PDB file of C-alpha atoms in Angstrom:
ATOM      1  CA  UNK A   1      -7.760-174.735   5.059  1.00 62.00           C
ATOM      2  CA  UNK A   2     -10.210-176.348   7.506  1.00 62.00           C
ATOM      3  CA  UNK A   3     -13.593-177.509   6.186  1.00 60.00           C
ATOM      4  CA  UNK A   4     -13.931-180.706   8.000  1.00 71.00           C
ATOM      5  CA  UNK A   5     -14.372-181.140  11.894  1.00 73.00           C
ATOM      6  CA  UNK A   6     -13.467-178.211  14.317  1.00 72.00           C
ATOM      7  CA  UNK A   7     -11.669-180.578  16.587  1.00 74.00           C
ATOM      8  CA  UNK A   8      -9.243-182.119  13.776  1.00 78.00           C
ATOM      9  CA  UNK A   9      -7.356-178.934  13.214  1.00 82.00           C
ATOM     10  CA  UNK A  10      -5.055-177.738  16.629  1.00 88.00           C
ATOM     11  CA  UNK A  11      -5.974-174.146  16.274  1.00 87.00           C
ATOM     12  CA  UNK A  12      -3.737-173.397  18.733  1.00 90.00           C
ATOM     13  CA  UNK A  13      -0.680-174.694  16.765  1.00 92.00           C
ATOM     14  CA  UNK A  14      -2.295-172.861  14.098  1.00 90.00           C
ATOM     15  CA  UNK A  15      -2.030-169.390  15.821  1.00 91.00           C
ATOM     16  CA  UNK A  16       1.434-170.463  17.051  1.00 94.00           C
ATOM     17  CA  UNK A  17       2.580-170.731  13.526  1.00 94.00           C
ATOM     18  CA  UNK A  18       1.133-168.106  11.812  1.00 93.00           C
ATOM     19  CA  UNK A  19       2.221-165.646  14.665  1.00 93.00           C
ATOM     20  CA  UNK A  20       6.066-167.048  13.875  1.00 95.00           C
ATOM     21  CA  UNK A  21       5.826-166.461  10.166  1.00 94.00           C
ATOM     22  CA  UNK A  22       5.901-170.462   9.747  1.00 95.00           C
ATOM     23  CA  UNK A  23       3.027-170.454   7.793  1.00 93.00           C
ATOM     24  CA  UNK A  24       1.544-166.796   6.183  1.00 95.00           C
ATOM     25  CA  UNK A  25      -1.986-167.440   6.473  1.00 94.00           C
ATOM     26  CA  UNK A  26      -4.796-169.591   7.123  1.00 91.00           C
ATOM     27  CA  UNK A  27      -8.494-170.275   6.564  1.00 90.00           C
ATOM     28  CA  UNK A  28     -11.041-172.371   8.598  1.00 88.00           C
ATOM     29  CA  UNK A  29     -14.273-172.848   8.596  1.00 85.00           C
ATOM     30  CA  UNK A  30     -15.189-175.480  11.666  1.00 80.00           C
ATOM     31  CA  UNK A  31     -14.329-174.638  15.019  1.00 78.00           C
ATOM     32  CA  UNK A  32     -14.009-176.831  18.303  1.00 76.00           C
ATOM     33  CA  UNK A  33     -16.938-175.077  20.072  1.00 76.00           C
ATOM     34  CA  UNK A  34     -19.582-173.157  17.479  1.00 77.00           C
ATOM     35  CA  UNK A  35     -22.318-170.702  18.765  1.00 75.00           C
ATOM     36  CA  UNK A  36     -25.352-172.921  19.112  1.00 79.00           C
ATOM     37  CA  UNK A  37     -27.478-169.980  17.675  1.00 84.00           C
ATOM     38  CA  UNK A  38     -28.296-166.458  16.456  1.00 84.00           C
ATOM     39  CA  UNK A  39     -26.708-163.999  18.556  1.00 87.00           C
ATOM     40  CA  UNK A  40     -24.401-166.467  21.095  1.00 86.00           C
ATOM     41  CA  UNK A  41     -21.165-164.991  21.630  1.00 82.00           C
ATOM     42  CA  UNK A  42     -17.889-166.769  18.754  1.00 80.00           C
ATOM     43  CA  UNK A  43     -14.906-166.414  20.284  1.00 81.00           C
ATOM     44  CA  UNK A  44     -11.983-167.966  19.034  1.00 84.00           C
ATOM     45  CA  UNK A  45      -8.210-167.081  19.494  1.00 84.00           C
ATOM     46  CA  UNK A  46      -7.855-166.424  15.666  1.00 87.00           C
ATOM     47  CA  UNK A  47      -9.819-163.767  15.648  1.00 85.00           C
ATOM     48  CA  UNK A  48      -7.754-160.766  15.588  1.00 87.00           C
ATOM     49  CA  UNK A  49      -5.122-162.352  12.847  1.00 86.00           C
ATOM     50  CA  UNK A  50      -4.799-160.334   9.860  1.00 89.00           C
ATOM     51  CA  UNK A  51      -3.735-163.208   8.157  1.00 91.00           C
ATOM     52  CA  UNK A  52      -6.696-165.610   8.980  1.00 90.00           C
ATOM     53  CA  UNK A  53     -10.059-165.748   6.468  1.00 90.00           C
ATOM     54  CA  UNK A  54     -12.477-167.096   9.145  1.00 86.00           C
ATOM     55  CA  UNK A  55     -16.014-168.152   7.793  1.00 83.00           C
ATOM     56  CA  UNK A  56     -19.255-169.424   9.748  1.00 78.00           C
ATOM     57  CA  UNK A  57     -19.444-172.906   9.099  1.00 74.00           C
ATOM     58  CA  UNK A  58     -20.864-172.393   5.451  1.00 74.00           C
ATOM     59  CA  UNK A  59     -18.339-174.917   3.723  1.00 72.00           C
ATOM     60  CA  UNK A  60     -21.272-177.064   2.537  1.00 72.00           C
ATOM     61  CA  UNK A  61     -23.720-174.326   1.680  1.00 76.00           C
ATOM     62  CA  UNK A  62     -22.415-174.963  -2.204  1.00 78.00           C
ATOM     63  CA  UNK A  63     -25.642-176.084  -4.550  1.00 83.00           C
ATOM     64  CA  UNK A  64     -22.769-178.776  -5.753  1.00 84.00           C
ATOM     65  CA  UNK A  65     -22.352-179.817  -2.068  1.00 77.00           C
ATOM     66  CA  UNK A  66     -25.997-180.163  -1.190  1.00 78.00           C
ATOM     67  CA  UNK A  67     -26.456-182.168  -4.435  1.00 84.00           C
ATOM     68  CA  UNK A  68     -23.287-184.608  -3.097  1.00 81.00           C
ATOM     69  CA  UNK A  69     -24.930-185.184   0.064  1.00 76.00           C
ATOM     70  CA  UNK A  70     -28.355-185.971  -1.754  1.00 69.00           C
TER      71      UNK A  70
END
């Protein structure tokens, strides 16, 4: 699981290894490069995984997160 900075995970080693078997699935939240806004196109390699759970940068949208960053 990702939920930190797109650029720390290598989501192309990701993809590499879940398209082995090495690893059976994945989740990330952050990507490398994020639409900017509503309606710019997401693309990302991971897209078409059946293994991956794939969320819109809404790691933080917790009321216990929002309360931690004050």
């Amino acid at each position: 699981i990702n939920l930190s900075r797109g650029f720390v995970a290598d989501l192309g080693a990701l993809k590499q290894h879940l398209d082995s078997g090495h690893l059976s699935g994945a989740a990330v939240d952050v990507f490398p490069v994020e639409p900017k806004k509503s309606g710019d196109p997401f693309e990302t390699a991971l897209a078409n995984e059946d293994n991956m759970i794939l969320t819109p940068h809404i790691g933080g949208s917790t009321l216990e997160a929002q309360e931690s960053i004050g």
